[in-house]
Tab-separated table of C-alpha atoms and ligand atoms in Angstrom:
chain	number	residue	atom	x	y	z
A	1	MET	CA	45.139	59.735	79.784
A	2	ARG	CA	44.842	56.174	81.068
A	3	ILE	CA	46.637	53.623	79.112
A	4	ALA	CA	46.001	50.004	79.626
A	5	ARG	CA	47.609	46.729	78.370
A	6	TYR	CA	45.031	43.984	78.033
A	7	THR	CA	44.081	40.931	76.156
A	8	THR	CA	40.761	39.458	74.896
A	9	GLY	CA	42.366	36.127	74.546
A	10	ASP	CA	44.975	36.608	72.056
A	11	GLU	CA	48.156	38.742	71.923
A	12	PRO	CA	48.549	41.694	74.386
A	13	LEU	CA	46.855	44.986	73.115
A	14	TYR	CA	47.271	48.565	74.294
A	15	GLY	CA	44.228	50.990	74.621
A	16	VAL	CA	43.255	54.374	76.033
A	17	VAL	CA	40.589	53.869	78.941
A	18	GLY	CA	37.719	56.276	79.093
A	19	GLY	CA	34.096	56.572	80.168
A	20	GLU	CA	32.351	56.502	83.607
A	21	ASP	CA	33.712	54.570	86.429
A	22	GLY	CA	32.246	51.070	86.424
A	23	SER	CA	31.375	51.244	82.658
A	24	GLU	CA	34.706	52.137	81.181
A	25	ILE	CA	35.539	51.789	77.275
A	26	VAL	CA	38.898	50.708	75.839
A	27	ALA	CA	39.798	52.443	72.589
A	28	THR	CA	42.433	50.123	71.196
A	29	LEU	CA	45.941	51.468	70.102
A	30	VAL	CA	47.855	50.578	67.044
A	31	GLY	CA	50.874	49.660	69.134
A	32	ASP	CA	52.846	50.004	72.215
A	33	PRO	CA	52.532	53.673	72.964
A	34	LEU	CA	55.965	53.793	74.394
A	35	TYR	CA	57.437	53.200	71.013
A	36	ALA	CA	54.522	53.797	68.538
A	37	GLY	CA	52.986	56.767	70.160
A	38	ILE	CA	49.016	57.365	70.721
A	39	GLU	CA	47.485	56.254	67.587
A	40	LEU	CA	43.961	54.847	67.680
A	41	THR	CA	42.679	51.756	65.553
A	42	GLY	CA	39.233	53.004	65.672
A	43	GLN	CA	38.109	49.929	67.531
A	44	GLN	CA	36.609	50.021	70.929
A	45	LEU	CA	35.400	47.459	73.623
A	46	ALA	CA	33.911	47.579	77.180
A	47	LEU	CA	36.617	47.283	79.811
A	48	ALA	CA	34.732	44.496	81.228
A	49	GLU	CA	35.250	42.380	78.126
A	50	ALA	CA	38.922	42.721	78.496
A	51	ARG	CA	41.520	41.172	80.884
A	52	LEU	CA	43.848	43.886	82.234
A	53	LEU	CA	47.782	43.093	82.079
A	54	ALA	CA	50.353	44.559	83.661
A	55	PRO	CA	50.354	47.988	81.905
A	56	VAL	CA	54.133	47.741	81.249
A	57	ILE	CA	56.726	44.952	81.239
A	58	PRO	CA	59.969	46.817	82.166
A	59	ARG	CA	62.335	46.662	79.310
A	60	SER	CA	65.316	46.208	81.593
A	61	LYS	CA	64.538	46.571	85.394
A	62	VAL	CA	62.437	47.696	88.177
A	63	VAL	CA	64.280	50.186	90.482
A	64	GLY	CA	63.014	50.242	94.015
A	65	ILE	CA	63.582	52.924	96.597
A	66	GLY	CA	63.889	51.621	100.156
A	67	ARG	CA	63.078	53.352	103.322
A	68	ASN	CA	61.698	56.463	101.568
A	69	TYR	CA	58.941	57.331	104.139
A	70	ALA	CA	60.207	58.191	107.625
A	71	ALA	CA	57.427	56.325	109.340
A	72	HIS	CA	58.052	53.226	107.445
A	73	ALA	CA	61.922	53.149	108.190
A	74	ASP	CA	60.751	53.654	111.820
A	75	GLU	CA	58.483	50.876	111.808
A	76	LEU	CA	61.076	48.464	110.777
A	77	GLY	CA	63.739	49.943	113.280
A	78	HIS	CA	65.982	51.429	110.602
A	79	GLU	CA	67.743	54.766	110.603
A	80	LEU	CA	66.797	57.292	107.840
A	81	PRO	CA	68.974	56.860	104.718
A	82	THR	CA	71.390	59.935	104.121
A	83	GLU	CA	70.964	59.199	100.256
A	84	PRO	CA	68.095	57.384	98.321
A	85	LEU	CA	68.525	53.644	99.018
A	86	VAL	CA	68.298	51.892	95.628
A	87	PHE	CA	67.606	48.255	94.891
A	88	LEU	CA	66.381	46.229	91.830
A	89	LYS	CA	63.661	43.904	91.289
A	90	PRO	CA	63.856	41.637	88.064
A	91	ASN	CA	61.371	42.400	85.370
A	92	THR	CA	60.194	38.717	85.674
A	93	SER	CA	58.652	39.576	89.009
A	94	VAL	CA	55.972	41.759	87.323
A	95	VAL	CA	52.485	40.602	87.238
A	96	GLY	CA	49.209	42.333	86.311
A	97	PRO	CA	45.941	43.207	88.112
A	98	PHE	CA	44.047	40.175	89.716
A	99	ASP	CA	47.119	37.795	88.802
A	100	PRO	CA	48.094	35.798	91.763
A	101	ILE	CA	50.831	36.519	94.153
A	102	VAL	CA	52.472	33.186	94.791
A	103	TYR	CA	53.544	32.590	98.364
A	104	PRO	CA	57.024	31.139	98.123
A	105	ALA	CA	58.031	27.961	100.134
A	106	GLN	CA	61.358	29.596	101.230
A	107	SER	CA	59.407	32.385	103.242
A	108	SER	CA	57.026	32.521	106.252
A	109	GLU	CA	56.689	36.335	106.240
A	110	VAL	CA	55.624	37.947	102.977
A	111	HIS	CA	54.550	41.613	103.222
A	112	PHE	CA	52.569	43.926	101.003
A	113	GLU	CA	54.162	47.321	100.267
A	114	GLY	CA	51.792	49.725	98.509
A	115	GLU	CA	53.669	52.262	96.324
A	116	LEU	CA	53.437	54.738	93.650
A	117	ALA	CA	55.284	53.535	90.408
A	118	VAL	CA	56.852	55.778	87.753
A	119	VAL	CA	57.047	54.527	84.245
A	120	ILE	CA	59.956	55.854	82.299
A	121	ALA	CA	59.484	57.195	78.940
A	122	ARG	CA	62.839	57.243	77.197
A	123	ILE	CA	66.405	56.184	77.397
A	124	CYS	CA	68.035	58.528	79.920
A	125	ARG	CA	71.227	59.073	81.901
A	126	ASP	CA	72.243	61.822	84.191
A	127	VAL	CA	68.934	63.581	84.289
A	128	PRO	CA	69.040	66.908	86.271
A	129	THR	CA	66.285	67.316	88.739
A	130	ASP	CA	64.462	70.162	86.692
A	131	ARG	CA	64.424	68.026	83.706
A	132	TRP	CA	62.655	64.754	85.439
A	133	LYS	CA	59.220	65.390	83.752
A	134	ASP	CA	60.854	64.916	80.327
A	135	VAL	CA	61.594	61.342	80.974
A	136	VAL	CA	58.425	60.377	82.728
A	137	PHE	CA	55.751	58.504	80.553
A	138	GLY	CA	53.280	58.104	83.295
A	139	TYR	CA	52.327	56.668	86.715
A	140	THR	CA	50.784	53.421	87.842
A	141	VAL	CA	50.185	51.502	91.123
A	142	GLY	CA	52.703	48.958	92.472
A	143	ASN	CA	52.946	46.447	95.233
A	144	ASP	CA	56.620	45.926	96.244
A	145	VAL	CA	55.819	42.316	97.543
A	146	THR	CA	58.848	41.467	100.073
A	147	ALA	CA	59.786	38.337	102.033
A	148	ARG	CA	60.659	40.213	105.184
A	149	ASP	CA	62.536	37.434	106.759
A	150	LEU	CA	64.605	36.744	103.864
A	151	GLN	CA	65.285	40.499	103.504
A	152	GLU	CA	66.752	40.340	107.209
A	153	THR	CA	68.837	37.145	106.766
A	154	ASP	CA	70.043	37.529	103.013
A	155	GLY	CA	71.400	40.920	103.423
A	156	GLN	CA	71.035	41.451	99.738
A	157	TRP	CA	67.555	41.859	98.593
A	158	ALA	CA	67.614	40.081	95.357
A	159	ARG	CA	65.651	37.058	96.669
A	160	ALA	CA	63.541	38.838	99.219
A	161	LYS	CA	61.991	41.059	96.394
A	162	GLY	CA	62.634	39.232	93.268
A	163	PHE	CA	60.372	36.239	93.465
A	164	ASP	CA	58.135	35.729	90.330
A	165	SER	CA	54.868	37.583	90.972
A	166	PHE	CA	56.383	39.852	93.678
A	167	CYS	CA	55.811	43.074	91.545
A	168	PRO	CA	52.141	43.503	90.715
A	169	LEU	CA	51.505	46.638	88.538
A	170	GLY	CA	48.414	48.326	87.151
A	171	PRO	CA	45.690	48.771	86.628
A	172	TRP	CA	46.827	51.144	83.842
A	173	ILE	CA	49.125	54.044	83.430
A	174	GLU	CA	47.846	57.492	84.165
A	175	THR	CA	49.908	60.074	82.089
A	176	ASP	CA	48.349	63.120	83.455
A	177	LEU	CA	48.854	62.930	87.193
A	178	ASP	CA	50.539	65.399	89.358
A	179	PRO	CA	52.435	62.854	91.771
A	180	THR	CA	53.681	65.304	94.362
A	181	ASP	CA	50.628	64.906	96.863
A	182	VAL	CA	48.587	62.087	96.230
A	183	ALA	CA	47.121	59.429	98.831
A	184	ILE	CA	48.463	55.861	98.870
A	185	THR	CA	46.171	53.396	100.483
A	186	THR	CA	46.664	49.523	100.977
A	187	GLU	CA	43.761	47.371	102.072
A	188	LEU	CA	44.125	43.625	103.157
A	189	ASN	CA	40.827	41.615	102.776
A	190	GLY	CA	38.958	45.214	102.938
A	191	ALA	CA	40.827	46.463	105.970
A	192	VAL	CA	42.895	49.608	105.721
A	193	LYS	CA	46.515	48.862	106.421
A	194	GLN	CA	48.359	51.589	104.916
A	195	GLN	CA	47.401	55.033	104.518
A	196	GLY	CA	50.181	57.663	103.455
A	197	ARG	CA	50.645	60.546	100.935
A	198	THR	CA	53.417	60.917	98.283
A	199	SER	CA	54.215	64.330	99.768
A	200	LEU	CA	56.017	62.342	102.897
A	201	MET	CA	58.675	60.909	100.729
A	202	LEU	CA	62.114	61.716	102.091
A	203	TYR	CA	63.427	61.916	98.403
A	204	ASP	CA	61.040	63.154	95.908
A	205	ILE	CA	60.517	61.966	92.289
A	206	PRO	CA	62.821	64.360	90.785
A	207	THR	CA	65.617	63.578	93.234
A	208	VAL	CA	65.167	59.839	92.827
A	209	ILE	CA	65.292	60.010	89.221
A	210	SER	CA	68.380	62.359	89.104
A	211	TYR	CA	70.057	59.962	91.718
A	212	ILE	CA	69.380	56.783	89.840
A	213	THR	CA	70.422	58.068	86.427
A	214	SER	CA	73.533	59.493	88.090
A	215	PHE	CA	74.907	55.958	87.803
A	216	MET	CA	72.708	53.849	85.471
A	217	THR	CA	70.822	54.227	82.314
A	218	LEU	CA	67.137	54.020	82.484
A	219	LEU	CA	65.044	52.657	79.266
A	220	PRO	CA	61.609	53.113	78.197
A	221	GLY	CA	59.438	51.074	80.140
A	222	ASP	CA	61.494	50.890	83.128
A	223	VAL	CA	59.651	51.259	86.322
A	224	ILE	CA	60.632	53.077	89.580
A	225	LEU	CA	58.884	52.046	92.880
A	226	THR	CA	59.016	55.136	94.973
A	227	GLY	CA	58.953	53.575	98.425
A	228	THR	CA	56.254	52.563	100.818
A	229	PRO	CA	54.391	54.519	103.646
A	230	ALA	CA	54.008	53.090	107.172
A	231	GLY	CA	51.874	50.148	107.875
A	232	VAL	CA	53.325	47.237	105.934
A	233	GLY	CA	52.369	43.814	107.254
A	234	PRO	CA	52.024	40.148	106.375
A	235	MET	CA	49.771	38.471	103.776
A	236	ARG	CA	48.874	34.879	103.713
A	237	PRO	CA	47.509	32.606	101.050
A	238	GLY	CA	43.848	33.312	100.419
A	239	ASP	CA	44.387	37.189	101.131
A	240	ASP	CA	43.202	39.892	98.794
A	241	VAL	CA	45.422	42.872	98.706
A	242	ALA	CA	44.348	46.194	97.081
A	243	VAL	CA	46.507	49.034	96.623
A	244	THR	CA	44.985	52.459	95.564
A	245	VAL	CA	46.858	55.507	94.402
A	246	GLU	CA	44.531	58.631	94.193
A	247	GLY	CA	44.199	59.821	90.795
A	248	ILE	CA	45.295	56.471	89.281
A	249	GLY	CA	43.183	53.739	90.421
A	250	THR	CA	43.197	50.405	92.545
A	251	LEU	CA	45.553	47.254	91.713
A	252	THR	CA	43.959	44.167	93.411
A	253	ASN	CA	45.770	40.601	93.781
A	254	LYS	CA	45.188	37.577	95.489
A	255	VAL	CA	47.745	35.551	97.349
A	256	VAL	CA	47.932	31.988	96.523
A	257	PRO	CA	49.852	28.966	97.976
A	258	ARG	CA	52.821	27.685	95.801
A	259	ASP	CA	51.381	24.329	94.343
B	1	ZN	ZN1	59.053	49.112	98.676
C-alpha cells in the first residue's frame, strides 16, 4: 500500500494512492495512519489535484547511517566502519517532493545522497534483529543532502547534514516492500549519477534497527536513512535532483539559491 501525505490547499491530509501510473487516485484517510490506522473517509481525488507533502514528519529524529556502502566509503577515501556509523538530522530538515533544496551561503559543495528511508511504526528500544519487521511501518525515498565541505571541516555533522531542506522525503510510504535488494538511482538534470542496490549495504536493515535501538528509543514516524551508494556529487542552484528506489517511486527536488 502507498500512503501519501498531501494538501489541496488547507490542512495536510493522508491518503492511499492507487490506480495506474500517471493517473493515480488518492483515497483519503480519516487521520494519520501511524496513529489512527487505515480508515478511509470514502472521498477520493486525482493525485494530480493534490500537492504531495513529505509523507511523514519524524516525530523526534532522522537517524542517518554513514558509509554503509563500501564503494561510497571508498570514493570519499574512508575506511569501512567496524560498526554502523550513526548520525542525526533534525526533523526540521525534512521537506517533501518538489520542495526546494536551499543552497546555503555557508557551503560551496552541496552533495546529493540518494537513499532508502525506513519509517518506524511504533515506540521501540532494544529491538532484536529477528523482530525488526515489527517496528517498520514502511519505506520511502530520501535524499541525505550534505554540505561536503562543512562535513570535513566541522568534524561533527550536525551543520553539514542539518540545514533546513536537507532531508527531502517522498513521494509516499510503501508499506509492502521487500527492501533487501532493490535498486537506488539518483539522477541530476536527467543524467544518472548513482546506481546501487540495497543488497550492497554493509549493515542491513535488521542490524541497523537493532544497533540504533540498543542505545536510543525510536518513536512512531522516526525515519532511518540507510546510507548512500557510490556516485555522490555536487549540485548547484537550478539543478533538478531525482532519487528513485525500485518498488517505491521517485523523489524530485530543485536546488535553489538562498535569497
Ligand atoms: Zn547519507
